[in-house]
mmCIF file of C-alpha atoms in Angstrom:
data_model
loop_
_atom_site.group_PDB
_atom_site.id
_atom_site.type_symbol
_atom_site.label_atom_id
_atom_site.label_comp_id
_atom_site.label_asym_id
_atom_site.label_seq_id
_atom_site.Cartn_x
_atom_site.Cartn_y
_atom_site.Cartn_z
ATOM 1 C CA UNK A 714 -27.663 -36.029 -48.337
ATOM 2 C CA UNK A 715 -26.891 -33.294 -45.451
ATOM 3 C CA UNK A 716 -28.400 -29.906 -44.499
ATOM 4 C CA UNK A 717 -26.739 -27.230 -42.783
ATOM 5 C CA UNK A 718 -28.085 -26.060 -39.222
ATOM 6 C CA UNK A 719 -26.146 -24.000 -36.856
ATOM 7 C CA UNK A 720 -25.636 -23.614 -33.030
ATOM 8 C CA UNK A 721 -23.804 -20.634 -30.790
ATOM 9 C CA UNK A 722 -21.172 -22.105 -28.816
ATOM 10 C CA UNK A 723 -18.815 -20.109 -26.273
ATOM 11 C CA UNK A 724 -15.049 -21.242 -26.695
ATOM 12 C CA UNK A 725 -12.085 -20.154 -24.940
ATOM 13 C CA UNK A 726 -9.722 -18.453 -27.276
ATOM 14 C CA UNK A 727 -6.480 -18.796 -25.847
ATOM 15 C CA UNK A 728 -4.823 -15.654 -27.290
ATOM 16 C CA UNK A 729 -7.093 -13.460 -25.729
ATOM 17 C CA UNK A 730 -7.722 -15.066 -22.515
ATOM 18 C CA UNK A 731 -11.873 -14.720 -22.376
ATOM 19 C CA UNK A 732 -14.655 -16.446 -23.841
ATOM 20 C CA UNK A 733 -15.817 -15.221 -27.499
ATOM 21 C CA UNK A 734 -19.155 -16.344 -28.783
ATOM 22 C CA UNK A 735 -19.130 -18.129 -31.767
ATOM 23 C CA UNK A 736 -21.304 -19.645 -35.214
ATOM 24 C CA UNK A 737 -20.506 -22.929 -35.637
ATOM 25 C CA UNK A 738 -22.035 -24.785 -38.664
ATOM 26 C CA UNK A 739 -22.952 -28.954 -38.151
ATOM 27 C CA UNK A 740 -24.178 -31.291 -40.981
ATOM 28 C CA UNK A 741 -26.722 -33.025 -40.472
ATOM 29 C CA UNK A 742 -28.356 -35.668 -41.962
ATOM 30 C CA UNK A 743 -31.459 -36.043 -43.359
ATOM 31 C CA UNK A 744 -33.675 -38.229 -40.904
ATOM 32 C CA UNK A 745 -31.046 -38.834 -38.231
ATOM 33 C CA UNK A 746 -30.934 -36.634 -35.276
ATOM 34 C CA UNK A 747 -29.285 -33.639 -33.839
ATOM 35 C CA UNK A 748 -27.826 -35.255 -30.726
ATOM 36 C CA UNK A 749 -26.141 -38.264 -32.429
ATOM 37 C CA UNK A 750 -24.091 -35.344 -33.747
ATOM 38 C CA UNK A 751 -23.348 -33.664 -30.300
ATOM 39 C CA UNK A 752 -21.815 -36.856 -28.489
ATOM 40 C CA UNK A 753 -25.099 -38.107 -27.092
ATOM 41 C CA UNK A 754 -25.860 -34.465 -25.437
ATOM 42 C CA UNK A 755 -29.258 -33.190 -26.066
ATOM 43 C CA UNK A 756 -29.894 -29.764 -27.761
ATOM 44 C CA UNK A 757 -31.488 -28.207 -24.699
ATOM 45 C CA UNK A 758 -28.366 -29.458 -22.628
ATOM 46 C CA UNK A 759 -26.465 -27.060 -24.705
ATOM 47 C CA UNK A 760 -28.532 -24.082 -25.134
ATOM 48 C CA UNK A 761 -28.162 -24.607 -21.064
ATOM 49 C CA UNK A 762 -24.528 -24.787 -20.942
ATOM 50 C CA UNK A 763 -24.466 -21.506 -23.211
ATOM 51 C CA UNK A 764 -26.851 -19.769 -21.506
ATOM 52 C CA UNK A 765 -24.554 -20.855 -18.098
ATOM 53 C CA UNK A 766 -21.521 -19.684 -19.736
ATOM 54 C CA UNK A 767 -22.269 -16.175 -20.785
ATOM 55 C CA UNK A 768 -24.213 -15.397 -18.069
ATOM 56 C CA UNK A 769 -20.591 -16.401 -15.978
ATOM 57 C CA UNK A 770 -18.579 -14.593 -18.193
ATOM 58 C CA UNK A 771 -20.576 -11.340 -18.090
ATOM 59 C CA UNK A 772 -20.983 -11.704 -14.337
ATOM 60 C CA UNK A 773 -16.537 -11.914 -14.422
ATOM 61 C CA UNK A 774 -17.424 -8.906 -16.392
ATOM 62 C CA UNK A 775 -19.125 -6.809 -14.294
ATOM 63 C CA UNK A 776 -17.120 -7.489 -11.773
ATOM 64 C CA UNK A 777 -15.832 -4.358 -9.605
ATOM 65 C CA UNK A 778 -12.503 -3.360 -7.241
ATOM 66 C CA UNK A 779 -12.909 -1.524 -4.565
ATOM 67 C CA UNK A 780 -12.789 2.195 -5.648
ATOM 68 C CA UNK A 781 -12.233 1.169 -9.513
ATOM 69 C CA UNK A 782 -15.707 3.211 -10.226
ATOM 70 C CA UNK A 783 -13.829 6.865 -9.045
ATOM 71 C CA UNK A 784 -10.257 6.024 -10.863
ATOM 72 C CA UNK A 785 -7.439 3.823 -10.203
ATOM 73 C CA UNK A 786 -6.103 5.926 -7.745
ATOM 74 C CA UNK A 787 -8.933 5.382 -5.104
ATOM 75 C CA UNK A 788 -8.407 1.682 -5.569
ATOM 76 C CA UNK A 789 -4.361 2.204 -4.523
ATOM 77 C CA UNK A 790 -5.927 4.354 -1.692
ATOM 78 C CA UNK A 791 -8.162 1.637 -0.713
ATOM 79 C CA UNK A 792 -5.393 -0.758 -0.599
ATOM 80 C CA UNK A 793 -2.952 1.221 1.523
ATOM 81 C CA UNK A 794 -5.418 1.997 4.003
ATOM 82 C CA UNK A 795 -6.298 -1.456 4.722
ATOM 83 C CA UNK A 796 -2.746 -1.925 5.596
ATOM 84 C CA UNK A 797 -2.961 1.229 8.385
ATOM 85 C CA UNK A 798 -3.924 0.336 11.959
ATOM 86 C CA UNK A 799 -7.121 1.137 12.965
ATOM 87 C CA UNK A 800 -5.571 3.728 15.182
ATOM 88 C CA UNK A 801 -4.370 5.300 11.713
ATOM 89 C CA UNK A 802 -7.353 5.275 9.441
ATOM 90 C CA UNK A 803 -10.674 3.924 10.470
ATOM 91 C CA UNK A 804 -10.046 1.705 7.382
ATOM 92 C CA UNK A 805 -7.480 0.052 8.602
ATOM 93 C CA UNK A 806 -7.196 -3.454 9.646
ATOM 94 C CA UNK A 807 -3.081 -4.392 10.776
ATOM 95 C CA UNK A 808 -2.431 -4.825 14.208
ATOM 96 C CA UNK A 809 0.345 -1.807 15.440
ATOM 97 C CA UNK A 810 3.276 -3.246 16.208
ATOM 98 C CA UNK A 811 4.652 -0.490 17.489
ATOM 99 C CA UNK A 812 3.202 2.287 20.400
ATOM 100 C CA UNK A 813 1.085 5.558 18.898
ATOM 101 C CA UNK A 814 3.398 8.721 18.244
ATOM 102 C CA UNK A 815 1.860 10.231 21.301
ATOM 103 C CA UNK A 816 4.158 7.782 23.458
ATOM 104 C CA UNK A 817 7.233 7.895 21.033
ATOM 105 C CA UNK A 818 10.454 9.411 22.593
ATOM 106 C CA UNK A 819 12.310 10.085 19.585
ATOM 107 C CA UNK A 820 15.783 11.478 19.472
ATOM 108 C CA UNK A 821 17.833 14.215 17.544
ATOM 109 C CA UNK A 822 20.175 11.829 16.219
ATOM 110 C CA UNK A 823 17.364 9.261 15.100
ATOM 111 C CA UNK A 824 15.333 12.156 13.565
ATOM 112 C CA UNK A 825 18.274 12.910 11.742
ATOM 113 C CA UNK A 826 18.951 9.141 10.139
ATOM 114 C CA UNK A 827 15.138 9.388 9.736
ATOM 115 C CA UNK A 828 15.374 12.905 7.054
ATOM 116 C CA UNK A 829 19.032 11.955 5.783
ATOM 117 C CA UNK A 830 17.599 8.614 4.477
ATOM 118 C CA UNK A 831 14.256 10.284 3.532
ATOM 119 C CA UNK A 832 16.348 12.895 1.172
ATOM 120 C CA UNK A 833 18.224 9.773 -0.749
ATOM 121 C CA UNK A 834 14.419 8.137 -1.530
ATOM 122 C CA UNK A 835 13.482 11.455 -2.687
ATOM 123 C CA UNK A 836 16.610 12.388 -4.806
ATOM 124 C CA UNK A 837 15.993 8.728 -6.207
ATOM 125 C CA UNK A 838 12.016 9.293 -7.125
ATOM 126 C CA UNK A 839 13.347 12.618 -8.682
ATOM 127 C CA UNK A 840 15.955 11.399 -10.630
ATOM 128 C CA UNK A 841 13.803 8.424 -11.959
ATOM 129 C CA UNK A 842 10.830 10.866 -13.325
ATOM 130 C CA UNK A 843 13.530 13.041 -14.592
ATOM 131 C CA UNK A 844 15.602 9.767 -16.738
ATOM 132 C CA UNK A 845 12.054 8.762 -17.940
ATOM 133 C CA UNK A 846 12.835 5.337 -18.696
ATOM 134 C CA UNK A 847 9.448 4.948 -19.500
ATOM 135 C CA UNK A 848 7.049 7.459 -21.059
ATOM 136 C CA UNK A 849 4.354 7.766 -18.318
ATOM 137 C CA UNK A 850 7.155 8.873 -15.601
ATOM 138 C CA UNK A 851 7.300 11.976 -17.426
ATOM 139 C CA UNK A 852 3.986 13.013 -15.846
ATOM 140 C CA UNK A 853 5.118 13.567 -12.759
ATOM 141 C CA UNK A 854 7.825 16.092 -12.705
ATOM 142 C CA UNK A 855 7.527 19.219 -11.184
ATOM 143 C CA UNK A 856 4.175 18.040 -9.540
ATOM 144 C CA UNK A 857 5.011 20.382 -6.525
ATOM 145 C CA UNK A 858 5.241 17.558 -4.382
ATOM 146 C CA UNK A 859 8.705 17.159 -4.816
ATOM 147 C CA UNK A 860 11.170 16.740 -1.093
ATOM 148 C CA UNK A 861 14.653 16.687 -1.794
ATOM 149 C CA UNK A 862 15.315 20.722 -1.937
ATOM 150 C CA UNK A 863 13.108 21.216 1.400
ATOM 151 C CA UNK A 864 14.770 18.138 3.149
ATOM 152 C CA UNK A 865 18.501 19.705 2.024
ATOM 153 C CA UNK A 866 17.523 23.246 3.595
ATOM 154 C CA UNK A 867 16.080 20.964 6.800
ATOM 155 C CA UNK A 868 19.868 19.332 6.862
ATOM 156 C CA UNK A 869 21.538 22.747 6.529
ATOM 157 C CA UNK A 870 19.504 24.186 9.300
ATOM 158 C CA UNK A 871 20.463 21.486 11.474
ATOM 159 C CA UNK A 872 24.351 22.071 10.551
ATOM 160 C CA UNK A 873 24.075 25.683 11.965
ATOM 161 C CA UNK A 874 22.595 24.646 14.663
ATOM 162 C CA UNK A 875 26.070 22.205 15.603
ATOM 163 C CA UNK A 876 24.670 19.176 14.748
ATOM 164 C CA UNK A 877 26.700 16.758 12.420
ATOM 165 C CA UNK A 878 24.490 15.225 9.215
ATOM 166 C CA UNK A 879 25.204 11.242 8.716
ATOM 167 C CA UNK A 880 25.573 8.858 5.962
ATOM 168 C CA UNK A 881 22.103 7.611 4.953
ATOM 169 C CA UNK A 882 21.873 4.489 6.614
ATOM 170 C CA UNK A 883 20.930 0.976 5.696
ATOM 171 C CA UNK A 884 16.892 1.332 5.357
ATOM 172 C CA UNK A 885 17.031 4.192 2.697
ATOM 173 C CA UNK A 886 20.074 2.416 0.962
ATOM 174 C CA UNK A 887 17.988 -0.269 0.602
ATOM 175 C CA UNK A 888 15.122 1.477 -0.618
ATOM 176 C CA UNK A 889 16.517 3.787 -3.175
ATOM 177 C CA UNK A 890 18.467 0.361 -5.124
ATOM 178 C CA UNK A 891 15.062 -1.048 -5.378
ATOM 179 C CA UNK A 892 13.729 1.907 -6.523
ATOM 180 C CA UNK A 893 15.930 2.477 -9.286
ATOM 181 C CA UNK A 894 16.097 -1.587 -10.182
ATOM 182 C CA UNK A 895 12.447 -1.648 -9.886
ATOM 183 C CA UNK A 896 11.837 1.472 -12.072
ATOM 184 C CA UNK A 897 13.734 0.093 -15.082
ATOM 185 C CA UNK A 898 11.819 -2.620 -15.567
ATOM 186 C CA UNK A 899 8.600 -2.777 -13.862
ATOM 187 C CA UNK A 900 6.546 0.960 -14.223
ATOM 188 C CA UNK A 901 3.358 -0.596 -12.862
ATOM 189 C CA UNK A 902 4.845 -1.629 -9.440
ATOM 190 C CA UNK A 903 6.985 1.775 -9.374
ATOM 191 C CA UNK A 904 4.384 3.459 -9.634
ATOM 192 C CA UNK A 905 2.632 2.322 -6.502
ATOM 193 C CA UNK A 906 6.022 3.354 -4.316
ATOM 194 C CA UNK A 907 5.559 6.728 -6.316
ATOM 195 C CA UNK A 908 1.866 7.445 -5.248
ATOM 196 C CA UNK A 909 2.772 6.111 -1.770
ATOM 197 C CA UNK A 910 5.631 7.545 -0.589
ATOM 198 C CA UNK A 911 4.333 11.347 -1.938
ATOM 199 C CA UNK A 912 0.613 10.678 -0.703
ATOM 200 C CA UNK A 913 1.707 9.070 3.080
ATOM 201 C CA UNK A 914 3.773 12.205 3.537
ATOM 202 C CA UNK A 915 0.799 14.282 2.907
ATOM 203 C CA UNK A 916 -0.981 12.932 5.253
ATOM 204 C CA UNK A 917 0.259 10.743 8.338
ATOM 205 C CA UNK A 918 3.808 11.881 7.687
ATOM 206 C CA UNK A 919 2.635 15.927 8.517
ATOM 207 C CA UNK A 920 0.972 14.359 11.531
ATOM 208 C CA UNK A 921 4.555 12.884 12.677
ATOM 209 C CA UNK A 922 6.708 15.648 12.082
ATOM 210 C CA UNK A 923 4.050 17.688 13.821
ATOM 211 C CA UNK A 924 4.153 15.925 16.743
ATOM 212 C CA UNK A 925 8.311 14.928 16.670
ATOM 213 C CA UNK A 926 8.635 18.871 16.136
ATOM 214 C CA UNK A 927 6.674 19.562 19.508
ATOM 215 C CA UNK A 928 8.926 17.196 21.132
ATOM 216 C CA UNK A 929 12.070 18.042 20.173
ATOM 217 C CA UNK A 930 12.163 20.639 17.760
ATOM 218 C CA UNK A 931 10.378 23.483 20.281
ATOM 219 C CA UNK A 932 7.805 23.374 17.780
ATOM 220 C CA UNK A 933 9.636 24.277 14.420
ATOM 221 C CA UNK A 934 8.354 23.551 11.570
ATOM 222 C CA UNK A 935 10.596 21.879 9.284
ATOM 223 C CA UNK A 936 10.745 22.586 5.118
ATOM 224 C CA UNK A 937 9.966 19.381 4.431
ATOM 225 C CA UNK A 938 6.324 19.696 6.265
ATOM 226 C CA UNK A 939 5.550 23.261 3.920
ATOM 227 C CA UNK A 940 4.839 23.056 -0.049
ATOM 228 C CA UNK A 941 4.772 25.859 -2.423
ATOM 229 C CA UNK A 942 1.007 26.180 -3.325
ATOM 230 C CA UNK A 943 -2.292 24.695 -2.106
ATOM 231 C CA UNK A 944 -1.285 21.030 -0.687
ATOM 232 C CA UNK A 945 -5.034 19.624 -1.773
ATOM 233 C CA UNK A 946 -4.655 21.229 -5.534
ATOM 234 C CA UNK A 947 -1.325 19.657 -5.719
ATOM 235 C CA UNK A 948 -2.363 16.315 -4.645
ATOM 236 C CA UNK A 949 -5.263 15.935 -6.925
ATOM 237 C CA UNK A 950 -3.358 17.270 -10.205
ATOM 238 C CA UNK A 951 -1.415 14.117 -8.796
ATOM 239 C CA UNK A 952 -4.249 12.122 -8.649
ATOM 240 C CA UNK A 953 -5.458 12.900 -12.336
ATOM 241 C CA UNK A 954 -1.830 12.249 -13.960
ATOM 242 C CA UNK A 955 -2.049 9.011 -11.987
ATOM 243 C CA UNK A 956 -5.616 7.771 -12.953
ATOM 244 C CA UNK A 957 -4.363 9.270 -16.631
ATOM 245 C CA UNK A 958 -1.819 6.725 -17.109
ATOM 246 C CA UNK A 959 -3.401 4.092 -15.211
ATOM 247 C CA UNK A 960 -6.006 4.139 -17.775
ATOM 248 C CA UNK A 961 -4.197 2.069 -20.234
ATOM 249 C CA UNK A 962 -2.979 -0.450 -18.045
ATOM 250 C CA UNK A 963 -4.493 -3.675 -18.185
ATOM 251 C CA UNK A 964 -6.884 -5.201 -15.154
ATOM 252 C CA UNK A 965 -3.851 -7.565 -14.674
ATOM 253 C CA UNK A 966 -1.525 -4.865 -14.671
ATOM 254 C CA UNK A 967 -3.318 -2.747 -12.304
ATOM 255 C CA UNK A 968 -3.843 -5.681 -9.623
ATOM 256 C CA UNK A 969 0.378 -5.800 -10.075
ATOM 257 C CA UNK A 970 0.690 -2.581 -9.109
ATOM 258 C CA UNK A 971 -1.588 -2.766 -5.968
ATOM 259 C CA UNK A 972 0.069 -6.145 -4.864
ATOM 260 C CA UNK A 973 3.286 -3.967 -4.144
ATOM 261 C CA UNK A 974 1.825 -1.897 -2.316
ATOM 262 C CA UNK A 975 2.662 -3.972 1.128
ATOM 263 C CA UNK A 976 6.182 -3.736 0.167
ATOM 264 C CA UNK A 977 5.937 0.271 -0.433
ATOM 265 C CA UNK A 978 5.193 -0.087 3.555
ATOM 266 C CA UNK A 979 7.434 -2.197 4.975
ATOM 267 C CA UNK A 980 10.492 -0.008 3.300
ATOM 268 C CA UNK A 981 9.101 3.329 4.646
ATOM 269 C CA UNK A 982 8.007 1.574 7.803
ATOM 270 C CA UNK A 983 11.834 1.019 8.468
ATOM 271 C CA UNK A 984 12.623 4.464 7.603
ATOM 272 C CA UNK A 985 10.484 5.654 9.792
ATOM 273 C CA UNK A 986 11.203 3.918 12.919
ATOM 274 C CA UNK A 987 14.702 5.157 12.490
ATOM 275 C CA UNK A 988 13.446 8.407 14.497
ATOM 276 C CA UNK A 989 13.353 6.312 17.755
ATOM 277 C CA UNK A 990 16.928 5.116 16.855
ATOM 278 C CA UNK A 991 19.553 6.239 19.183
#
């Protein structure tokens, strides 16, 4: 004859990826005991191992990303700044590669390659929120961070002035295909080039074309420095639509989007070091 006792046991449930605590029921018999039952382990073994195990997985739990308590936007932040110099953002950790703007001597002609291939990122960006392949891109049009109408005055200033506007060369090419490849099938990782490439123009990219504009420009300020409205406003409205859709992303999802985030560089790195082109 048997009775019925029970023990909590942690398994590993394999369609949901965590550990679940569980009742499960063991016979036993009358007279014979517990631990013949569990394989030779004792009773207080396994109240240990439990004890081990959820403690672990609640630990995993609590587990935090940098920035993740202020929204997922400060954690994208926090990523892209550890990929600045520390001549960029006290943050930063990448060894320059390349001397400070102060010692640039860029070029009319480079500057040029540098907005023409700027404008086809920015018409691409555009067009993609516009399309909508996915529902969450329709958040961000009309922000009032939008580029391509200022950068197309910029161009038409510089045809009255004589100069001749090029093809947009092979970094934004580049660029704008993976941008449109990467936006029909991967919103997460889009996402991140988004919030880059309209948040580093905010910032480091006003203190370039400040500083190109003193040494070429005589100091004019182009349209694609200026923004209708108050710049800060703009950018946090940004912020909340971001940390809105971010919010029902998964952990794994969100850790995808911040792992492209090196590759958002690299392509706007080479657009930018067209200005020093000849």
């Amino acid at each position: 004859m048997a009775s019925i006792t029970q023990a909590q046991t942690l398994f590993k449930n394999p369609q949901l990826g965590s550990r679940k605590l569980s009742t499960v029921f063991f016979p036993i018999a009358i007279g014979r005991p517990l631990k013949s039952f569990l394989g030779g382990v004792s009773m207080a073994t396994v109240k240990r191992n439990m004890v081990a195990s959820a403690t672990s997985a609640a630990e995993k739990e609590k587990k935090r990303y940098p920035g993740e308590s202020k929204g997922f936007v400060e954690e994208m932040r926090f990523v892209a700044m550890k990929l600045h110099t520390k001549d960029q953002a006290k943050e930063g950790e990448k060894v320059s590669e390349a001397p400070p703007v102060a010692k640039w001597d860029p070029s009319i002609d480079g500057y040029l390659r540098f907005l023409v291939d700027n404008k086809l990122v920015y018409d691409t960006l555009e067009t993609i929120v516009q399309k909508a392949s996915f529902p969450e891109y329709g958040e961000f049009i009309n922000t009032g961070l939008e580029r391509s109408e200022s950068l197309k005055k910029d161009l038409e200033w510089f045809t009255e002035q004589g100069y001749t506007i090029p093809e947009p060369s092979s970094p934004g090419v580049t660029y704008a295909n993976y941008l449109k490849e990467l936006s029909e099938k991967d919103p997460q990782a889009f996402i991140c080039h988004f919030y880059n490439v309209y948040f580093a123009h905010s910032a480091g990219g006003r203190m370039i074309g400040k500083k190109v504009a003193e040494m070429i420009l005589d100091k004019k300020e182009l349209e694609f420095y200026k923004w209708d409205g108050e710049l800060p406003q703009l950018l946090q409205n940004v912020r909340d639509k971001l940390n809105k859709v971010a919010e029902n992303w998964t952990r794994e999802e969100k850790n995808h989007c911040l792992e492209e985030t090196e590759k958002s560089f690299k392509y706007s790195g080479d657009i930018l070091r067209l200005i020093l082109s000849s």
